[in-house]
Amino acid sequence: MSAHDTAGTPVPAETAAAVDVASADDGDLRGSRLRALVAVATGRRASSLGILVLFLVIFVTFAVTAPAGTFLARSNIEAMALSASQVLLLGAGMTYVLIVAGIDLSVGAMLVFAAVTAAKIVAGYDDAGLLAVVLVAAAAAVAAGMLWGVVNGLLIVRTGIPAFIGTLGTSTVILGLAQVWTGGINVSGVPIRLQEVFGIGKLGGQVPYPVIVTVVIVAVLWVVLAKTRYGMRLYAIGANPEAARRSGINVGGYIVSVYALMGALAGVAAFVDVSRFTTATVSGYTSTALNAITAAAIGGTSFWGGRGSIGGTVIGSLVPATLTSGFVVVGFQPFWQNVAVGSVLVLAVSLDQARRRRLAGS
Amino acid sequence: MLNPPPVLKVTDVTKNYRHVQALRGVNLEVRPHEVHALLGDNGAGKSTLMKIIAGAITPTSGTIEIVGKPVSFTRPADAQQAGIATVYQDLALAPSLTPGENLFLGREIMRPGVWGGLGFVDRKAMSREASAALATLGARTPSANVEVESLSGGQRQAVAVARASLWGTSLIMLDEPTAALGVAQTEQVLNLLRRLRDERGLAVLLVSHNMPDVFAVADRVTVLRLGEDVLTADVADLTTDDVIGAMTGSGVVAAPALGQGSTR
Ligand SMILES: Nc1ncnc2c1ncn2[C@@H]1O[C@H](COP(=O)(O)OP(=O)(O)OP(=O)(O)O)[C@@H](O)[C@H]1O
Ligand SMILES: [Mg+2]
């Protein structure tokens, strides 16, 4: 997979930096060279080169300072991958949402609702016919999430409510309904076999299935965003919805589809968690949406739409996981992780803001 | 021998908003291969007329013909289908997209074969075609991979005009295309308009406030005042005073104390 090349037309920095911008000043030229570099490194339309470097610095620092055989131990790498995988899965969806200048605060609630849906279906089943039931439960979780996503999308497109407020509202409604459905109690009774085989199972005894699910889905999302007409139009819609509309693009339809995707991914994450923990937890998941937003934002996805990349979000989801694990291994209080992640987030967003101001001023 | 029909013929078009009669019966004829300027003071109805021709709003009454055929547009797509392309005052480009992507937005070039069927776009082809379209217009613009956001105002305008020239097959309308530009860039855009006419063989309807621009580039002029066309003539037969007189309604009376607050 040509994951590193998302620019569509990979060109050397020299060519990318314009043949004929003779009239533009040096700053522009340097800017476009840098952009070409970023494009190669992480995917374009995101200012995530700095973050890639920062991530590497963090990773190497921990690798060097941690006691031998701890940070780089296979089990630790695996734990980091597991903890990053849900954030990445949902962060990739959030990248789509942010690119169309939206936001989705209801991810955690959709996840809970979908988890309850899946757990209710699969609870109490024994080995006989388990696979079929599990597949139905997985499909139902994805469908439930997607349905709520469509509700979010229609609400935002039809009423023009800001996405922030709209999804804050639906978040409360969806979570409330999930609690009403379960009486506020976690749904347990999920067959242990599902956990053994899938939830904590590993492909070939090597790679945890939850990680594989994330990698496969995120790879597809990466290619779709970077290479297809659908992806290109999402960038256009986020950058200038009026331009997209005048070009004959069904802007509302695209926006609804993006929220539906976000919901469906919440459904996938729900099924994975139900399988991992054999229970659907109705409390918790309060910071799920914010973690996904953080990953996308650290990766350089802009809150103003039209700009972002899955490559950036991959790094953005690895940074918190690495910091958490690293601080533990090095022997710091794990709470330092919060301080560090928050700082990186603010840094990443101010880089984006500075770029915007520089362009607006020029 | 009959003359070829006008590219655009607007007859007795009116437009009422709730309390305002924005257009009170406008007639306008744009001929093949001409740059036609539409002039008028603030609120004269220029933008309203342009939006009607672009299919963005529907007229209250009146008829529109495109190359001799009556049309009634209800959506912008109708006008686009009839070969009319519009450059709006706010440009309508997506800043984080490249010129190539902007030119083909909504009509993307797909990769050949099965990849295209799967929805994969051919950015290389779009860049190539964009460069060609810009070159035809003699526009100095950076190569394909620079985002529109990093272009100058004149370069952006060139991209917007190139996009229109690619989509429009009969008429290109531009709303105040030089309003935000400096001297050199204005000259560049006026050159683009000449090229649209001379090299692409298109008719151009230029909405403008700017007298020097109009005299520099237009072949004919129509002046709107209070929702009516009050003057249509060859630019060669006009002086600036004639046009100002028509715009302000001072007619043959020697220019009165304009701009001294003497509005009765
Ligand atoms: N949506 C609308 N609702 C009500 N009145 C409108 C609307 N759009 C335009 N008008 C009115 O119609 C008249 C003509 O407006 P229009 O925008 O066409 O003028 P214009 O010639 O483009 O002016 P300018 O040079 O200021 O752009 C004005 O009196 C304006 O207030
Ligand atoms: Mg106007």
XYZ file of C-alpha atoms and ligand atoms in Angstrom:
658
model
C 0.000 0.000 0.000
C 1.397 3.335 -0.961
C 0.394 4.793 2.336
C 3.169 7.334 2.419
C 2.214 8.828 -0.893
C -1.053 10.620 -0.565
C -0.333 13.534 -2.808
C -1.641 11.799 -5.882
C 1.013 13.374 -7.987
C 4.239 12.743 -6.168
C 6.753 15.228 -7.400
C 10.145 16.193 -6.160
C 10.157 19.210 -3.918
C 11.825 21.295 -6.603
C 9.013 20.810 -9.092
C 6.324 21.224 -6.507
C 7.742 24.572 -5.591
C 6.352 26.170 -8.697
C 8.060 26.894 -11.933
C 6.599 30.268 -12.392
C 5.864 31.813 -9.021
C 8.465 34.354 -9.874
C 6.136 36.986 -8.507
C 5.621 35.214 -5.204
C 8.088 35.912 -2.467
C 10.634 33.545 -1.018
C 8.385 32.658 1.876
C 5.851 31.140 -0.472
C 8.525 29.137 -2.159
C 9.929 27.793 1.041
C 6.393 27.061 2.173
C 5.592 24.940 -0.817
C 8.859 23.033 -0.499
C 8.015 22.281 3.085
C 4.533 21.236 2.083
C 5.973 18.847 -0.479
C 8.125 17.326 2.246
C 5.172 17.020 4.573
C 3.238 15.384 1.772
C 5.866 12.701 1.473
C 6.140 12.230 5.210
C 2.591 12.139 6.423
C -0.002 12.967 3.839
C -0.724 16.412 2.585
C -3.053 19.123 3.660
C -1.953 18.719 7.218
C 0.869 20.404 8.989
C 2.052 17.231 10.646
C 5.737 17.048 9.806
C 6.631 18.652 13.118
C 4.467 16.130 14.921
C 6.136 13.208 13.178
C 9.499 14.487 14.358
C 8.145 15.057 17.851
C 6.757 11.527 17.980
C 10.080 10.058 16.912
C 11.878 12.125 19.539
C 9.477 10.934 22.241
C 9.744 7.327 21.140
C 13.520 7.299 20.920
C 13.870 9.131 24.249
C 11.843 6.480 26.036
C 13.565 3.671 24.180
C 16.939 4.984 25.289
C 16.121 6.014 28.856
C 13.903 3.108 29.874
C 15.508 0.075 31.517
C 16.538 -2.453 28.919
C 13.825 -4.858 27.904
C 10.925 -2.764 29.147
C 9.785 -0.069 26.718
C 10.801 -1.963 23.593
C 9.644 -5.306 24.959
C 7.258 -7.088 22.677
C 4.539 -7.105 25.306
C 4.872 -3.358 25.821
C 4.752 -2.576 22.111
C 1.670 -4.774 21.893
C 0.049 -2.966 24.802
C 0.754 0.383 23.181
C -0.686 -0.812 19.880
C -3.812 -2.063 21.632
C -4.328 1.161 23.516
C -3.768 3.229 20.374
C -5.982 1.111 18.156
C -9.388 2.303 19.377
C -8.242 5.915 19.441
C -6.908 5.535 15.903
C -10.038 3.843 14.581
C -12.286 6.583 15.936
C -9.706 9.289 15.249
C -9.690 8.321 11.571
C -13.454 8.772 11.451
C -13.111 12.048 13.311
C -10.578 13.170 10.708
C -13.274 12.777 8.044
C -15.736 14.704 10.206
C -13.288 17.523 10.902
C -12.327 17.767 7.235
C -15.914 18.649 6.339
C -15.688 21.291 9.087
C -17.805 19.247 11.485
C -17.190 17.625 14.844
C -18.816 14.676 16.597
C -19.059 14.673 20.383
C -21.467 11.732 20.431
C -18.901 9.049 19.556
C -18.758 7.639 23.086
C -22.539 7.537 23.388
C -22.926 5.840 20.015
C -20.278 3.341 21.106
C -22.186 2.542 24.308
C -25.474 2.166 22.448
C -23.895 -0.095 19.844
C -22.149 -2.116 22.534
C -25.418 -2.668 24.369
C -27.028 -3.709 21.067
C -24.298 -6.256 20.367
C -24.135 -7.572 23.926
C -27.914 -8.027 24.151
C -27.859 -10.107 20.979
C -24.909 -12.285 21.816
C -25.400 -12.682 25.585
C -26.149 -16.177 26.807
C -25.305 -17.999 23.602
C -23.244 -21.133 23.802
C -21.030 -22.704 21.240
C -23.884 -23.997 19.133
C -24.451 -21.484 16.358
C -22.303 -18.917 18.099
C -20.539 -17.715 14.956
C -23.782 -16.775 13.246
C -25.026 -14.924 16.304
C -21.713 -13.118 16.665
C -21.856 -11.977 13.045
C -25.404 -10.716 13.552
C -24.313 -8.893 16.696
C -21.371 -7.281 14.896
C -23.586 -6.164 12.036
C -26.188 -4.848 14.468
C -23.564 -2.846 16.362
C -22.314 -1.243 13.156
C -25.863 -0.599 11.964
C -26.889 0.940 15.271
C -23.890 3.260 15.261
C -24.464 4.158 11.646
C -28.113 4.931 12.278
C -27.211 7.393 15.012
C -24.595 8.840 12.712
C -27.261 9.462 10.073
C -29.398 11.140 12.724
C -26.459 13.398 13.616
C -25.802 14.212 9.986
C -29.410 14.990 9.113
C -29.774 17.126 12.206
C -26.751 19.207 11.276
C -27.540 19.466 7.571
C -31.272 20.083 7.877
C -31.395 22.450 10.838
C -28.039 24.140 10.438
C -27.318 23.638 14.136
C -23.576 23.872 14.818
C -22.185 20.329 14.919
C -20.675 20.964 18.335
C -24.046 21.676 19.950
C -26.013 19.216 17.842
C -23.839 16.231 18.685
C -23.572 17.339 22.304
C -27.344 17.073 22.407
C -27.600 13.749 20.604
C -24.790 12.409 22.778
C -26.928 12.910 25.855
C -30.009 11.485 24.160
C -28.223 8.392 22.827
C -26.542 7.635 26.130
C -29.820 8.201 27.956
C -31.601 5.740 25.674
C -28.870 3.154 26.185
C -29.256 3.560 29.939
C -33.043 3.306 29.741
C -32.652 0.160 27.670
C -30.361 -1.498 30.223
C -31.736 0.094 33.367
C -28.339 1.671 33.767
C -26.674 -1.688 34.355
C -23.832 -3.136 32.297
C -24.828 -5.950 29.962
C -22.832 -9.046 30.764
C -23.104 -12.690 29.780
C -21.140 -12.339 26.568
C -19.687 -15.776 25.731
C -16.101 -16.194 26.907
C -15.417 -17.998 23.671
C -15.865 -14.733 21.761
C -13.276 -13.141 23.979
C -10.828 -16.022 23.651
C -11.053 -16.316 19.916
C -11.443 -12.671 18.885
C -11.344 -10.179 21.741
C -7.976 -11.197 23.109
C -7.118 -13.543 20.261
C -4.174 -13.024 17.960
C -3.815 -13.701 14.293
C -1.288 -16.505 13.969
C -0.697 -16.095 17.682
C 1.125 -12.852 16.853
C -1.035 -9.774 16.265
C -4.140 -9.005 18.346
C -7.316 -9.009 16.288
C -8.453 -5.579 17.547
C -5.241 -4.137 16.141
C -5.800 -5.889 12.830
C -9.355 -4.584 12.603
C -8.086 -1.044 13.105
C -5.185 -1.380 10.681
C -7.345 -2.768 7.880
C -10.125 -0.218 8.271
C -7.783 2.732 8.708
C -5.774 1.694 5.646
C -8.967 1.747 3.585
C -9.999 5.103 5.030
C -6.550 6.477 4.242
C -6.697 5.463 0.597
C -10.283 6.641 0.163
C -9.525 10.058 1.594
C -6.295 10.560 -0.294
C -7.075 9.008 -3.644
C -10.740 9.000 -4.474
C -13.232 11.525 -5.725
C -15.195 11.070 -2.524
C -12.174 12.110 -0.471
C -11.324 15.026 -2.721
C -14.845 16.364 -2.477
C -14.787 16.125 1.311
C -11.783 18.447 1.346
C -13.592 20.825 -0.997
C -16.751 20.801 1.123
C -14.780 21.608 4.249
C -12.723 24.288 2.569
C -15.585 26.076 0.827
C -19.058 24.516 0.940
C -20.428 27.192 -1.381
C -17.828 26.333 -4.015
C -18.740 22.676 -3.709
C -22.439 23.447 -3.997
C -21.920 25.594 -7.081
C -19.950 22.734 -8.592
C -23.071 20.606 -8.384
C -21.927 18.548 -5.401
C -24.631 17.340 -3.031
C -22.966 18.847 0.013
C -25.634 17.743 2.501
C -25.477 14.159 1.325
C -21.713 14.006 1.704
C -21.888 15.477 5.198
C -24.512 12.959 6.287
C -22.368 10.146 4.882
C -19.402 11.289 6.956
C -21.381 11.274 10.199
C -22.783 7.876 9.234
C -19.218 6.634 8.787
C -18.282 8.006 12.200
C -21.237 6.157 13.734
C -20.385 2.932 11.947
C -16.819 3.111 13.278
C -18.185 3.632 16.779
C -20.160 0.435 16.143
C -17.010 -1.437 15.147
C -15.205 -0.179 18.245
C -18.204 -1.235 20.316
C -18.112 -4.777 18.989
C -14.374 -4.999 19.595
C -14.773 -3.817 23.187
C -17.683 -6.153 23.891
C -15.498 -8.991 22.642
C -12.480 -7.876 24.666
C -14.272 -7.289 27.951
C -17.301 -9.643 27.547
C -19.520 -6.878 28.776
C -21.131 -3.693 27.504
C -20.228 -0.894 29.868
C -22.818 1.878 30.030
C -20.802 4.281 32.105
C -17.356 5.146 30.890
C -16.486 6.239 27.366
C -16.918 9.821 28.500
C -13.583 10.869 26.997
C -13.816 8.689 23.877
C -14.885 11.491 21.538
C -12.329 13.878 22.965
C -9.528 11.320 22.562
C -10.462 10.855 18.917
C -10.534 14.617 18.388
C -7.180 14.929 20.153
C -5.584 12.319 17.895
C -6.818 14.058 14.752
C -5.830 17.496 16.008
C -2.339 16.410 17.057
C -1.994 14.957 13.571
C -2.578 18.362 12.024
C -6.231 18.075 11.021
C -7.729 21.550 11.088
C -10.804 22.473 13.079
C -11.800 24.861 10.315
C -12.260 22.132 7.740
C -10.637 21.331 4.417
C -7.375 20.151 5.867
C -6.188 16.977 7.514
C -4.859 13.516 6.827
C -5.172 10.006 8.149
C -1.378 9.789 8.239
C -1.342 12.632 10.724
C -4.017 10.963 12.816
C -1.973 7.747 12.943
C 0.825 9.693 14.598
C -1.678 11.645 16.665
C -3.014 8.431 18.164
C 0.425 6.943 18.781
C 1.636 9.962 20.758
C -0.716 9.534 23.753
C -0.229 5.764 23.854
C 3.537 6.170 23.738
C 3.551 8.826 26.444
C 1.372 6.756 28.776
C 3.483 3.686 28.437
C 6.743 5.592 28.448
C 6.092 7.469 31.668
C 5.143 4.251 33.414
C 8.226 2.444 32.197
C 10.550 5.295 33.094
C 8.973 5.448 36.529
C 7.234 8.810 36.401
C 3.755 9.219 37.793
C 1.475 8.209 34.914
C -0.462 11.449 35.358
C 2.365 13.235 33.575
C 0.903 11.694 30.454
C -2.097 14.021 30.714
C 0.144 17.030 31.037
C 2.215 15.971 28.054
C -0.685 15.033 25.759
C -2.474 18.271 26.508
C 0.656 20.251 25.767
C 1.250 18.449 22.473
C -2.362 19.097 21.511
C -2.108 22.810 22.199
C 1.187 22.947 20.340
C -0.231 21.173 17.285
C -3.300 23.368 17.084
C -1.292 26.554 17.517
C 0.926 25.473 14.624
C -2.189 25.167 12.469
C -3.463 28.505 13.734
C -0.148 30.198 13.002
C -0.218 28.849 9.468
C -3.734 30.177 8.989
C -2.793 33.588 10.295
C 0.305 33.735 8.111
C -1.735 32.916 5.009
C -4.520 35.290 5.925
C -1.985 38.049 6.420
C -0.203 37.491 3.128
C -27.739 36.362 -44.774
C -28.931 36.388 -41.194
C -26.652 37.405 -38.408
C -25.886 34.576 -35.971
C -28.302 34.691 -33.036
C -27.061 36.399 -29.883
C -25.438 34.091 -27.350
C -27.700 35.539 -24.698
C -30.914 37.437 -25.153
C -32.753 38.781 -22.127
C -36.172 40.268 -22.835
C -38.275 42.272 -20.379
C -36.992 40.435 -17.341
C -38.385 41.585 -14.010
C -37.648 40.455 -10.500
C -39.638 41.398 -7.437
C -38.480 40.759 -3.962
C -41.051 41.252 -1.258
C -40.972 45.041 -1.232
C -38.303 45.751 -3.787
C -38.547 45.731 -7.538
C -34.964 44.778 -8.206
C -35.482 44.488 -11.986
C -38.256 46.379 -13.797
C -37.931 45.047 -17.302
C -34.376 44.526 -18.469
C -33.297 43.861 -22.037
C -29.818 42.644 -22.791
C -28.169 41.072 -25.802
C -24.729 39.506 -25.719
C -23.365 38.684 -29.175
C -20.892 35.960 -30.093
C -17.228 36.839 -29.606
C -17.787 39.979 -27.598
C -16.917 41.209 -24.170
C -20.082 42.849 -22.965
C -19.911 45.022 -19.880
C -22.850 45.397 -17.521
C -22.550 48.639 -15.614
C -24.653 50.277 -12.958
C -24.588 52.020 -9.643
C -24.997 50.161 -6.356
C -28.361 48.469 -6.211
C -29.026 48.886 -9.939
C -29.716 45.168 -10.257
C -26.523 43.858 -11.835
C -26.016 40.952 -9.480
C -29.704 40.088 -9.559
C -29.634 39.864 -13.350
C -26.475 37.798 -13.255
C -27.949 35.358 -10.774
C -31.021 34.950 -12.961
C -28.896 34.150 -15.993
C -26.851 31.732 -13.879
C -29.996 29.926 -12.755
C -29.417 30.772 -9.107
C -32.732 32.654 -8.856
C -35.801 32.661 -11.089
C -37.183 35.832 -12.675
C -40.666 37.100 -11.864
C -41.383 37.563 -15.577
C -39.616 37.869 -18.899
C -37.761 35.513 -21.201
C -34.204 34.376 -21.689
C -32.820 32.844 -24.869
C -29.495 31.102 -25.247
C -28.233 31.012 -28.829
C -31.773 31.547 -30.083
C -33.416 28.939 -27.867
C -35.742 29.968 -25.018
C -34.662 28.552 -21.674
C -35.964 28.656 -18.138
C -33.400 27.751 -15.564
C -34.455 26.597 -12.137
C -31.071 25.452 -10.856
C -27.460 26.546 -11.467
C -26.865 23.142 -13.043
C -29.386 24.044 -15.783
C -27.366 27.088 -16.749
C -24.127 25.121 -16.615
C -25.646 22.553 -18.919
C -26.494 25.339 -21.362
C -22.810 26.263 -21.478
C -22.919 29.221 -19.110
C -20.155 29.477 -16.560
C -20.044 32.027 -13.769
C -17.194 33.523 -11.804
C -18.776 34.813 -8.627
C -17.424 37.797 -6.822
C -16.276 35.619 -3.915
C -14.524 33.326 -6.392
C -15.804 30.045 -4.976
C -12.507 28.220 -4.945
C -11.547 25.687 -2.295
C -8.367 27.101 -0.729
C -6.824 23.827 0.415
C -7.197 22.250 -3.010
C -4.764 22.632 -5.890
C -5.634 24.598 -9.045
C -6.170 21.313 -10.875
C -8.561 19.982 -8.268
C -10.418 23.273 -8.217
C -10.758 23.397 -11.982
C -12.315 19.962 -12.107
C -14.292 19.991 -8.868
C -17.652 18.384 -9.583
C -16.409 17.013 -12.922
C -13.297 15.194 -11.820
C -11.101 13.268 -14.203
C -11.095 9.663 -13.049
C -8.288 7.138 -13.361
C -8.780 4.902 -16.374
C -10.168 1.413 -16.041
C -11.153 -0.356 -12.878
C -9.536 2.189 -10.540
C -11.670 4.932 -11.979
C -14.691 2.701 -11.527
C -13.756 2.413 -7.866
C -13.808 6.181 -7.559
C -10.096 6.943 -7.854
C -9.310 10.371 -9.300
C -6.505 11.101 -11.723
C -4.809 14.107 -10.123
C -1.973 14.047 -12.637
C -4.372 14.437 -15.515
C -6.245 17.196 -13.732
C -2.996 19.072 -13.069
C -1.938 18.653 -16.666
C -5.244 19.884 -18.036
C -5.260 22.760 -15.569
C -1.809 23.873 -16.635
C -2.914 23.718 -20.252
C -6.058 25.735 -19.563
C -4.080 28.350 -17.649
C -1.471 28.493 -20.381
C -4.167 29.097 -22.990
C -5.207 32.101 -20.970
C -1.618 33.248 -20.748
C -1.847 33.145 -16.977
C 1.297 33.103 -14.907
C 0.529 30.550 -12.235
C 2.505 28.129 -10.175
C 2.648 24.473 -10.983
C -0.061 22.081 -10.099
C 0.805 21.018 -6.564
C 0.569 24.387 -4.880
C -2.592 24.964 -2.899
C -4.827 27.760 -4.103
C -4.547 29.296 -0.642
C -0.923 30.175 -1.276
C -1.650 31.971 -4.555
C -1.930 35.716 -4.978
C -5.286 37.355 -5.660
C -4.579 37.647 -9.365
C -3.455 34.041 -9.626
C -6.595 32.898 -7.837
C -8.690 34.957 -10.200
C -6.874 33.275 -13.076
C -7.754 29.869 -11.653
C -11.399 30.900 -11.301
C -11.492 32.214 -14.862
C -9.743 29.101 -16.169
C -12.326 26.972 -14.418
C -15.107 28.967 -16.043
C -13.425 28.730 -19.440
C -13.241 24.988 -19.069
C -16.892 24.566 -18.174
C -18.471 27.336 -20.198
C -18.993 26.649 -23.862
C -21.063 29.681 -24.805
C -21.040 32.430 -22.190
C -18.814 33.339 -19.289
C -20.102 35.763 -16.687
C -17.872 37.474 -14.158
C -19.026 39.566 -11.206
C -16.502 42.326 -10.416
C -13.466 40.187 -11.204
C -10.966 42.978 -10.578
C -12.544 44.549 -7.505
C -9.876 43.298 -5.115
C -6.868 43.502 -7.397
C -3.931 45.825 -7.895
C -2.980 47.463 -11.172
C -0.774 44.713 -12.578
C -3.125 41.931 -11.588
C -6.110 43.798 -12.987
C -4.309 44.072 -16.308
C -3.606 40.345 -16.147
C -7.275 39.519 -15.603
C -8.392 41.838 -18.412
C -5.988 39.969 -20.633
C -7.616 36.711 -19.588
C -10.960 38.096 -20.710
C -9.538 39.110 -24.086
C -8.146 35.634 -24.512
C -11.478 34.050 -23.642
C -12.961 36.049 -26.477
C -10.145 35.805 -29.008
C -8.722 32.354 -28.412
C -11.643 30.439 -26.962
C -14.202 32.256 -29.083
C -16.490 32.795 -26.110
C -18.856 35.589 -25.224
C -18.083 37.336 -21.956
C -20.474 39.252 -19.723
C -18.495 41.431 -17.371
C -20.247 42.962 -14.380
C -18.254 45.937 -13.229
C -18.156 49.195 -11.384
C -14.859 50.134 -12.841
C -14.979 52.532 -15.758
C -11.355 52.234 -16.900
C -11.632 48.418 -16.930
C -14.733 48.587 -19.044
C -13.242 50.981 -21.537
C -10.088 48.898 -21.703
C -11.663 45.561 -22.445
C -15.337 45.731 -23.421
C -16.745 45.819 -26.933
C -20.205 46.866 -25.891
C -21.813 48.204 -22.760
C -25.226 47.995 -21.155
C -25.998 50.343 -18.301
C -28.592 49.435 -15.670
C -30.275 52.037 -13.544
C -32.891 51.248 -10.921
C -33.609 47.891 -12.487
C -33.891 49.027 -16.086
C -31.460 49.078 -18.979
C -30.994 52.718 -19.867
C -28.164 52.528 -22.370
C -26.671 49.949 -24.704
C -23.948 50.968 -27.133
C -20.557 50.162 -28.624
C -17.782 51.272 -26.332
C -16.143 53.008 -29.268
C -19.123 55.365 -29.534
C -19.130 56.334 -25.840
C -17.352 58.626 -23.477
C -16.977 58.125 -19.764
C -19.385 61.018 -19.227
C -22.081 59.311 -21.323
C -21.823 56.236 -19.141
C -21.778 58.143 -15.876
C -24.757 60.147 -17.076
C -26.690 56.985 -17.791
C -25.701 55.395 -14.505
C -26.733 58.355 -12.402
C -29.712 59.422 -14.490
C -28.388 62.902 -15.024
C -28.869 62.277 -18.743
C -27.868 65.106 -21.048
C -27.553 67.580 -18.246
C -23.919 68.339 -17.711
C -22.611 66.322 -14.821
C -24.155 67.856 -11.705
C -22.440 68.157 -8.385
C -21.791 64.475 -8.003
C -20.616 63.237 -4.647
C -21.515 66.432 -2.841
C -24.479 64.998 -1.048
C -26.948 66.830 -3.299
C -29.299 63.898 -3.616
C -32.362 66.092 -3.100
N -32.523 38.720 -1.684
C -32.998 39.979 -1.780
N -34.067 40.359 -1.075
C -34.561 41.608 -1.165
N -34.015 42.547 -1.932
C -32.923 42.257 -2.658
C -32.356 40.953 -2.624
N -31.279 40.928 -3.438
C -31.195 42.169 -3.963
N -32.176 42.955 -3.508
C -32.391 44.355 -3.883
O -32.440 44.440 -5.281
C -31.795 45.605 -5.726
C -30.717 45.253 -6.731
O -29.673 44.563 -6.063
P -28.370 43.974 -6.799
O -27.589 43.246 -5.797
O -28.791 43.253 -8.008
O -27.623 45.323 -7.189
P -26.170 45.483 -7.837
O -26.357 46.263 -9.066
O -25.492 44.194 -7.960
O -25.471 46.397 -6.747
P -23.927 46.402 -6.262
O -23.188 47.221 -7.255
O -24.013 47.083 -4.939
O -23.462 44.994 -6.169
C -31.257 46.311 -4.489
O -32.173 47.312 -4.131
C -31.238 45.230 -3.460
O -31.453 45.779 -2.186
Mg -23.692 43.294 -7.026
